[in-house]
Amino acid sequence: MKIEEREVTILNWCPSCGGTNEVTISLASYLKWQRGGELIQFAMPDLSADEREMLMTGTCPPCWDKMFGEDDE
Ligand SMILES: [Zn+2]
């Protein structure tokens, strides 16, 4: 198996609620983003916006909704 075909699981802390979340992506995408300086939406076009947010900031979807959602409360 080529190294680019491996997957990595990125574990993050949500800065808002302190919970952990994880996103599994291909190593190739991860390296493109981290080392190649590629914008995350181009390096990982298959990820949802929620997943990209978890990778970038750790913020989990419920907290993201709380911060930016329009239909909360
Ligand atoms: Zn959270």
Short mmCIF file of C-alpha atoms and ligand atoms in Angstrom, two decimals:
data_model
loop_
_atom_site.label_atom_id
_atom_site.label_comp_id
_atom_site.label_asym_id
_atom_site.label_seq_id
_atom_site.Cartn_x
_atom_site.Cartn_y
_atom_site.Cartn_z
CA MET A 1 0.00 0.00 0.00
CA LYS A 2 1.36 3.35 -0.95
CA ILE A 3 1.73 5.86 1.82
CA GLU A 4 -0.59 8.29 0.04
CA GLU A 5 -3.39 5.75 0.26
CA ARG A 6 -3.26 5.50 4.03
CA GLU A 7 -5.75 7.26 6.17
CA VAL A 8 -5.08 9.32 9.22
CA THR A 9 -7.45 10.14 12.02
CA ILE A 10 -7.07 13.64 13.37
CA LEU A 11 -8.17 14.06 16.95
CA ASN A 12 -9.10 17.51 18.14
CA TRP A 13 -10.43 19.28 21.20
CA CYS A 14 -13.42 21.48 20.78
CA PRO A 15 -12.39 24.81 22.33
CA SER A 16 -15.99 25.58 23.09
CA CYS A 17 -17.30 22.52 24.93
CA GLY A 18 -14.05 20.67 25.58
CA GLY A 19 -15.28 17.56 23.81
CA THR A 20 -13.13 15.57 21.47
CA ASN A 21 -13.90 14.95 17.87
CA GLU A 22 -12.11 13.12 15.14
CA VAL A 23 -12.00 13.20 11.41
CA THR A 24 -10.52 10.50 9.22
CA ILE A 25 -8.97 11.64 5.97
CA SER A 26 -6.47 10.35 3.50
CA LEU A 27 -2.87 11.06 4.31
CA ALA A 28 -2.38 12.59 0.88
CA SER A 29 -5.09 15.17 1.56
CA TYR A 30 -3.71 15.90 4.96
CA LEU A 31 -0.20 16.47 3.65
CA LYS A 32 -1.48 18.66 0.84
CA TRP A 33 -3.17 20.84 3.41
CA GLN A 34 -0.52 20.82 6.14
CA ARG A 35 2.68 20.77 4.14
CA GLY A 36 1.58 21.95 0.75
CA GLY A 37 -0.24 25.02 1.98
CA GLU A 38 -3.30 24.08 -0.03
CA LEU A 39 -6.58 25.56 1.12
CA ILE A 40 -8.47 22.93 3.04
CA GLN A 41 -11.50 23.05 0.75
CA PHE A 42 -9.26 22.20 -2.20
CA ALA A 43 -7.14 19.64 -0.40
CA MET A 44 -10.22 17.85 0.96
CA PRO A 45 -13.16 18.58 -1.29
CA ASP A 46 -14.98 15.48 -0.09
CA LEU A 47 -15.24 16.60 3.50
CA SER A 48 -18.30 18.38 4.74
CA ALA A 49 -17.95 21.92 6.02
CA ASP A 50 -18.43 20.55 9.52
CA GLU A 51 -15.56 18.13 9.13
CA ARG A 52 -13.27 20.81 7.75
CA GLU A 53 -14.11 23.04 10.66
CA MET A 54 -13.28 20.26 13.10
CA LEU A 55 -9.92 19.83 11.42
CA MET A 56 -9.09 23.51 11.39
CA THR A 57 -10.30 24.64 14.78
CA GLY A 58 -11.63 21.57 16.56
CA THR A 59 -15.03 23.20 16.90
CA CYS A 60 -17.66 20.49 16.86
CA PRO A 61 -20.84 20.89 14.80
CA PRO A 62 -23.19 21.51 17.78
CA CYS A 63 -20.96 24.31 19.07
CA TRP A 64 -20.52 25.72 15.61
CA ASP A 65 -24.29 25.86 15.28
CA LYS A 66 -24.55 27.57 18.65
CA MET A 67 -22.06 30.21 17.61
CA PHE A 68 -23.28 30.84 14.12
CA GLY A 69 -26.63 29.11 13.78
CA GLU A 70 -29.63 31.19 12.99
CA ASP A 71 -32.25 28.86 14.35
CA ASP A 72 -30.96 28.31 17.87
CA GLU A 73 -32.79 28.73 21.14
ZN ZN B 1 -18.12 21.53 21.07
#
